[in-house]
Coordinates of C-alpha atoms and ligand atoms in Angstrom, one line a residue:
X1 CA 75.7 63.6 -59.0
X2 CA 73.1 66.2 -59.9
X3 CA 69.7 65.9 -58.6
X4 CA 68.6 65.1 -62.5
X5 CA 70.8 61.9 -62.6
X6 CA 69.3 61.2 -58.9
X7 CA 66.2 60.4 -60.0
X8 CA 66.6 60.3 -64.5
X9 CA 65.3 57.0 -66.1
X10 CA 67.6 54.3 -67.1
X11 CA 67.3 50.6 -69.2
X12 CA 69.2 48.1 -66.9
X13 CA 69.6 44.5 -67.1
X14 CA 69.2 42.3 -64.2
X15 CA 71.4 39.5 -64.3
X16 CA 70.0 36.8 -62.0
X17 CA 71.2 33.8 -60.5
X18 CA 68.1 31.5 -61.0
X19 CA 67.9 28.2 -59.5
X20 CA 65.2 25.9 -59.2
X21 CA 66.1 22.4 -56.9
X22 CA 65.2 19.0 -57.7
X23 CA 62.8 17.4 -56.0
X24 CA 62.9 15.7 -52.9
X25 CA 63.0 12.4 -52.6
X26 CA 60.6 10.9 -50.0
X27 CA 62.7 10.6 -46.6
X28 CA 65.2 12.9 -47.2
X29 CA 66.2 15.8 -44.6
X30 CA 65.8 19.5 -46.0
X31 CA 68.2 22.4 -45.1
X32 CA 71.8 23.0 -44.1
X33 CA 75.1 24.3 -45.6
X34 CA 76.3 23.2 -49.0
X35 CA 79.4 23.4 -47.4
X36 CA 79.4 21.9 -44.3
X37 CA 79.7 17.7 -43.4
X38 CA 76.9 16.1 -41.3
X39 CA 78.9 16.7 -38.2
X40 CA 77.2 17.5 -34.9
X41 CA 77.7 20.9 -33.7
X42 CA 78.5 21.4 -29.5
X43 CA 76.2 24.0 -29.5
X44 CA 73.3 21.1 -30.3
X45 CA 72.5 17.9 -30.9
X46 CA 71.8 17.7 -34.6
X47 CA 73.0 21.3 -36.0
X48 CA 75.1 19.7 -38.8
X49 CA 72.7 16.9 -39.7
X50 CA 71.1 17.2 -42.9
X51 CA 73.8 19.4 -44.4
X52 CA 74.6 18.1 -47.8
X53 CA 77.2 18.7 -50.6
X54 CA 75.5 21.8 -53.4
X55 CA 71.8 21.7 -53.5
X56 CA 70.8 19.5 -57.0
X57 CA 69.1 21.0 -59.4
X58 CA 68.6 23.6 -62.5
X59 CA 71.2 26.4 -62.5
X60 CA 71.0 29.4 -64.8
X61 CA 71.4 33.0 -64.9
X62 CA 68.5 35.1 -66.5
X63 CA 68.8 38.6 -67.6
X64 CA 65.7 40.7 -67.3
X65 CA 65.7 44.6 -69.0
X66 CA 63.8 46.8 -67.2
X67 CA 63.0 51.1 -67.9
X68 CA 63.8 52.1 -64.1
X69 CA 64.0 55.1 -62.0
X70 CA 67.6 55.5 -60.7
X71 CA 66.0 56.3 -57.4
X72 CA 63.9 53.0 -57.8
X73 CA 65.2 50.2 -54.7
X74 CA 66.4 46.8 -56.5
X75 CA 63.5 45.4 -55.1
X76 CA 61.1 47.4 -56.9
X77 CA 62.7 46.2 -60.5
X78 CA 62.3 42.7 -59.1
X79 CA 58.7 43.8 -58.0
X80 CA 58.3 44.9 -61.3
X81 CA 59.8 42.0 -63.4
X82 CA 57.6 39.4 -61.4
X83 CA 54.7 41.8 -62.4
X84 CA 55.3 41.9 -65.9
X85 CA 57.6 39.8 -67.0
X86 CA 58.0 36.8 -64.7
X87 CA 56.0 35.5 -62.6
X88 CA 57.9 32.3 -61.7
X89 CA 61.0 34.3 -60.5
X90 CA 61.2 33.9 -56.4
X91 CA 62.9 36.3 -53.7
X92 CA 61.8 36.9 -50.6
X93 CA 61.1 39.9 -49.1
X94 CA 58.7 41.2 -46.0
X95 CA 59.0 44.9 -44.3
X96 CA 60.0 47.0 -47.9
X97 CA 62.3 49.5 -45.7
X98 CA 65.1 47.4 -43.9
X99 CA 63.1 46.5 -40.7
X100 CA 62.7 43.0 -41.2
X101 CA 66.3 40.8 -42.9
X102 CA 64.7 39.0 -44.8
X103 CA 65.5 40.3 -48.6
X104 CA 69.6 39.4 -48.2
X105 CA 70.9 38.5 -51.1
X106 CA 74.4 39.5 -53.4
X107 CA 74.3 42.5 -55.0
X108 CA 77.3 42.8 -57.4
X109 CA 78.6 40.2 -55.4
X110 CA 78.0 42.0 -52.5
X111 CA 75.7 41.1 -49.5
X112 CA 73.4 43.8 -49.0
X113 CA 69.6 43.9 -48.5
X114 CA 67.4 44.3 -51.4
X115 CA 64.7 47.1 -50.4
X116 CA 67.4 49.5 -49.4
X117 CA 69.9 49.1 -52.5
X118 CA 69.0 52.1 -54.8
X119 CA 69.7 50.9 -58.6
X120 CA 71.4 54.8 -58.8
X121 CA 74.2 52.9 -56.6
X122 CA 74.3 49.4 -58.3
X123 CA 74.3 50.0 -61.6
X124 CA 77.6 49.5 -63.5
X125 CA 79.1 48.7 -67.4
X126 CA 78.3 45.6 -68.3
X127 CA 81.8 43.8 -67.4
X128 CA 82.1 39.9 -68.5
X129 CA 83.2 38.3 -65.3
X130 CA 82.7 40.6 -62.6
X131 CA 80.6 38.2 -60.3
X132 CA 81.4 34.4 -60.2
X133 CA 79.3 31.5 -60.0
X134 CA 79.3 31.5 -56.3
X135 CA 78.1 34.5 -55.8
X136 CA 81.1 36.0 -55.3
X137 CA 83.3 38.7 -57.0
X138 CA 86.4 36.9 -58.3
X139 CA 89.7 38.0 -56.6
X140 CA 93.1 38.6 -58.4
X141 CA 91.4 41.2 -60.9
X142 CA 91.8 44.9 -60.0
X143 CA 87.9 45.3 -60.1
X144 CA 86.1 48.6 -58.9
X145 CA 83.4 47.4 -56.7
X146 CA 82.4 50.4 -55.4
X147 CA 79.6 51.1 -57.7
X148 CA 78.8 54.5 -56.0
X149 CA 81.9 55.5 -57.9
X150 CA 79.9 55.5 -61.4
X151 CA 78.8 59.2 -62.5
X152 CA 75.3 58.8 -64.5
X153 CA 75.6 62.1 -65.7
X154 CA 78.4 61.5 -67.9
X155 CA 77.4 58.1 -68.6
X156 CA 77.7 57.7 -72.4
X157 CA 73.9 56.6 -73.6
X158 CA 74.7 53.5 -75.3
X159 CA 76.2 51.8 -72.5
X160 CA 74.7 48.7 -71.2
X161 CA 74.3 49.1 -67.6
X162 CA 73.7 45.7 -65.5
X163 CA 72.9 45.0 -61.7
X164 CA 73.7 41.0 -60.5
X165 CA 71.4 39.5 -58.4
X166 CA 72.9 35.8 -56.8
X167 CA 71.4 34.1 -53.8
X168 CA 73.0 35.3 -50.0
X169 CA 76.5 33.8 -50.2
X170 CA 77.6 31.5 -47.5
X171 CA 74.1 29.9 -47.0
X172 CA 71.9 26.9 -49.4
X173 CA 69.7 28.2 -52.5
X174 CA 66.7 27.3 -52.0
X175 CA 64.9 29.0 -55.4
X176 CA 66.1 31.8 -57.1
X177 CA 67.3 34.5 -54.9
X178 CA 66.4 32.8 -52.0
X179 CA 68.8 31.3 -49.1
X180 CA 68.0 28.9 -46.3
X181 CA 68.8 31.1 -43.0
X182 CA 68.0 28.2 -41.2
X183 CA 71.1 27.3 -40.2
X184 CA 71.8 30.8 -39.0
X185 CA 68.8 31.4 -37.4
X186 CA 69.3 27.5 -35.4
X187 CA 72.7 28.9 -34.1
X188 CA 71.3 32.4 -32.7
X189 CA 68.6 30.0 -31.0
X190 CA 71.3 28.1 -29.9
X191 CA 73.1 30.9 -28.1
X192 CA 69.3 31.7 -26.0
X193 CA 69.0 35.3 -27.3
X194 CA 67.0 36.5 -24.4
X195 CA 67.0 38.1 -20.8
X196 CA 68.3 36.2 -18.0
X197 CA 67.5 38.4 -15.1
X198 CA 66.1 37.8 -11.9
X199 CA 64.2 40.6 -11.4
X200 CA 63.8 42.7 -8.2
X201 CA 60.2 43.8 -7.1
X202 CA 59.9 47.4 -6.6
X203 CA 58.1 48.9 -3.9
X204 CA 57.0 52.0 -2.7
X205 CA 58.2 53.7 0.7
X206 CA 54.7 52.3 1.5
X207 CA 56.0 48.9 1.0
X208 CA 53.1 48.3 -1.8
X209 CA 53.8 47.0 -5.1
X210 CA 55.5 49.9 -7.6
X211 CA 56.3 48.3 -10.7
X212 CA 58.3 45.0 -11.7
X213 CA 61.2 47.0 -13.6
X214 CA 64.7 45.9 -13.9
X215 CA 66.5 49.1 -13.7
X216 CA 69.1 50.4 -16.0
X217 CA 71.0 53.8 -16.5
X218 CA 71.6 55.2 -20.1
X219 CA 75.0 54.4 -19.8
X220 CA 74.2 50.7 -19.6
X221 CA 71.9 50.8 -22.3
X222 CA 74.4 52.4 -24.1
X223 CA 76.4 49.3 -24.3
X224 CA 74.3 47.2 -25.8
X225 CA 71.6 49.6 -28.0
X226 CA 73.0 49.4 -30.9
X227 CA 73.6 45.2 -31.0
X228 CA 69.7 45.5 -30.3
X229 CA 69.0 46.8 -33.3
X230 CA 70.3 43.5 -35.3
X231 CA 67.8 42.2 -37.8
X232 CA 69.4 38.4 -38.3
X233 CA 69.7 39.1 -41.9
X234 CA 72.9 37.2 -42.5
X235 CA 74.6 39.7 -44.3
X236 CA 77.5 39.5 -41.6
X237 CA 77.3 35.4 -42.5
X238 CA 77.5 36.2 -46.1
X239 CA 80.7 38.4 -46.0
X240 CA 82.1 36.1 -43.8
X241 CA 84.6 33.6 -45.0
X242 CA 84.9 31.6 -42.1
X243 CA 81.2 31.4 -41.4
X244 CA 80.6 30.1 -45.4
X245 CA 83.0 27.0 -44.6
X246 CA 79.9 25.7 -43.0
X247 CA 79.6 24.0 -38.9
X248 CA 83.4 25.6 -38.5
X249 CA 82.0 28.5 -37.1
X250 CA 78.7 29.9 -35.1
X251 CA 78.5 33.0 -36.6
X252 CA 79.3 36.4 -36.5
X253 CA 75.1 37.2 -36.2
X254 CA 74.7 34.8 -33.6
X255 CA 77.9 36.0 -31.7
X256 CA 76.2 39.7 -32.1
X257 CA 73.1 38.0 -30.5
X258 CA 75.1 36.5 -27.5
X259 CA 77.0 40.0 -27.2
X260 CA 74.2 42.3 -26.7
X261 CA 73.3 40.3 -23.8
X262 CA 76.4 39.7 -22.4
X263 CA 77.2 43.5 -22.7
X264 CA 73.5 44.1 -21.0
X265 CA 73.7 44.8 -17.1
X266 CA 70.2 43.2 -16.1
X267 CA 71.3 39.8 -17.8
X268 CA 72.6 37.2 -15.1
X269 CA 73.9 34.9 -17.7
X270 CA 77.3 36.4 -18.9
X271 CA 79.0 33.2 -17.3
X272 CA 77.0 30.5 -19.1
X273 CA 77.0 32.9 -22.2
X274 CA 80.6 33.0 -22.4
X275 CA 81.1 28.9 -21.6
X276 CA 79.3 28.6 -25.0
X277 CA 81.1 31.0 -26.5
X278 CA 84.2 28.8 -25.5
X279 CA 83.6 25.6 -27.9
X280 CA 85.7 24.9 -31.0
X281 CA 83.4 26.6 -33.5
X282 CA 82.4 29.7 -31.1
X283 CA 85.2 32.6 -30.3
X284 CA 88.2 30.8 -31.3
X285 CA 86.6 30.1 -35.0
X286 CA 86.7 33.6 -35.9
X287 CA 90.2 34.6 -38.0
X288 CA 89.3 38.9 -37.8
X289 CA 88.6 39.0 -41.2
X290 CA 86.3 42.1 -40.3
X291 CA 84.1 41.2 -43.8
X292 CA 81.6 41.2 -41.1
X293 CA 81.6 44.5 -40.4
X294 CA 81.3 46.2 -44.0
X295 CA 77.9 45.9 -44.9
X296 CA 75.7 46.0 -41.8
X297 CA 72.7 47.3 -42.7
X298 CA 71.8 48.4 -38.9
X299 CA 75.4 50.7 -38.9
X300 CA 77.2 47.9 -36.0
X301 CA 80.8 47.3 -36.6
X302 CA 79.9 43.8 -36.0
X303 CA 84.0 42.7 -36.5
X304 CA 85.2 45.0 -33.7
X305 CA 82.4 43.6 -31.7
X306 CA 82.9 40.3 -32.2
X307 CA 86.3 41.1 -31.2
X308 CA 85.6 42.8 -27.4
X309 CA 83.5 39.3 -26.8
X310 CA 86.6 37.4 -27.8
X311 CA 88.4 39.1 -25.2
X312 CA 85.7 38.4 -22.7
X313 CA 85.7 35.0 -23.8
X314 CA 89.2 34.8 -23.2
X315 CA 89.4 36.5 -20.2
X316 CA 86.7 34.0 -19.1
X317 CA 88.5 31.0 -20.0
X318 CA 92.1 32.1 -17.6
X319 CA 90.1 33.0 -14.6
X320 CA 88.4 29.5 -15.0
X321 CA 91.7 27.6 -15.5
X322 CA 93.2 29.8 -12.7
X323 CA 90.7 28.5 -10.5
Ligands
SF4_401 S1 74.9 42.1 -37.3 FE1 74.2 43.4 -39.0 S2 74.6 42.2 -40.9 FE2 74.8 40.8 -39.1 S3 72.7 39.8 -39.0 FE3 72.7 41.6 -37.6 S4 71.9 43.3 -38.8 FE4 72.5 41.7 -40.3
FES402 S1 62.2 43.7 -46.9 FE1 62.5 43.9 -44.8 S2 64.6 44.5 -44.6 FE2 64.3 44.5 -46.8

């Protein structure tokens, strides 16, 4: 792709998901899969509860035409459209630059985050079809999804070029383009995403008081760095197929949380991290589908990680049997 086509002016046509919910009804609980039943989870007392069936409410899918830069981010046309053309149309975004997880949603049917999509990679032909209701892309039809694939330089002018915008997969609409994380964000909570460590008091040769540090090599930083960097956007949840069956599963994000402190030396809580790991809907829930692992916006192979815990998890579970 020239440098031209990089940054030349096109017309595309958002095609949102739009949603608006009923209203609540006074007494009734908020939140939760559309999937899952109102079981209770084992890692909490009352993580299923409140789940219902499909949030009720307006469904319909809006297409707003827009004269863009191909270098423009999809937030910016959404930006844009709620500047100029609709006010009442709700997403959610926070950090503009892919700090902060919070602008997930389904791009094409894809999970991705919104400030960081460029609309030179998302636009396509307009193609009857291509993402289904769910948010999902259809399977069965030979599709190309990989929308990097489509050459704007030797795009013929009349073509109708259109980006789809659903709500993050996996998770409850709450308006719009907006999913309730909270059932991701209960689990990662659930799984005490924080340092364990004791601690040891450094002194000087002095014996006076040096610093309170805990101490750690690059090589044992190393080994947890990069599952550091994880943003809890759900994207992982939203490619996931077991995680979007609802209470079934904790989560490959959550997992990712647990990891990076069970791969962290100064953490003193591997055992008790691993237990939890060992309930129904923890290691054993996940089939290796990988989704997990394609769309990442922080660059972790969240699949292959989830897959050394596992084996931790496992190797946890014979030594405790053997004992
Ligand atoms: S592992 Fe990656 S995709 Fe999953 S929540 Fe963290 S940053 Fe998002
Ligand atoms: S708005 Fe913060 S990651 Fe996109």
């Amino acid at each position: 792709m020239t440098n031209a086509a990089v940054d030349r002016m096109l017309t595309v046509t958002l095609r949102v998901s739009r949603f608006t919910p009923k209203p609540e009804r006074p007494g009734r609980r908020r939140g939760g899969s559309p999937f899952g039943s109102r079981s209770k989870s084992p890692f909490g007392a009352d993580a299923g509860a409140g789940r219902t069936n499909r949030a009720r409410g307006k469904r319909w899918t809006q297409d707003y035409t827009l004269d863009v830069h191909a270098s423009d981010s999809v937030l910016d046309c959404l930006l844009a459209i709620k500047r100029e053309q609709d006010p009442s149309l709700a997403f959610r975004y926070s950090c503009g630059h892919g700090m902060c997880g919070s602008d997930a949603v389904a791009i094409n049917g894809t999970p991705t985050l919104l400030c960081t999509a460029k609309v030179r990679d998302w636009v396509r032909p307009d193609t009857p079809g291509f993402v289904g209701d769910d948010g999902f892309r259809p399977t069965g039809e030979p599709v190309d999804a990989d929308a990097h694939a489509l050459d704007l330089d030797a795009l013929d002018p009349d073509t109708t070029l259109v980006i789809e915008l659903a709500a993050l997969p996996g998770f409850p609409t709450q308006r719009d383009l907006i999913a309730d994380i909270d059932p991701m964000l209960d689990q990662i909570r659930k799984l005490e995403p924080y340092l364990k460590a004791a601690g040891e008091l450094q002194v000087t040769d002095e014996g006076k008081i040096n610093a309170f540090e805990y101490l750690q090599n690059p090589e044992q930083l190393a080994r947890y760095e990069l599952l550091s960097n994880c943003i809890a956007c759900g994207v992982c949840e939203g490619s996931c197929p077991v995680y979007a069956g609802g209470d079934a599963f904790i989560g490959p994000a959550a997992m990712i949380a647990a990891s990076r402190f069970i791969n962290d030396s100064r953490d003193n809580a591997t055992a008790s991290r691993l237990t939890a790991l060992m309930e129904p809907d923890g290691a054993r829930a996940c089939q290796s589908v990988r989704a997990c692992s394609m769309h990442c916006p922080k660059g972790i192979d969240v699949g292959e990680e989830l897959w050394q815990t596992i084996q931790k998890v496992d190797a946890a579970r014979v030594s405790s049997e053997a004992e």
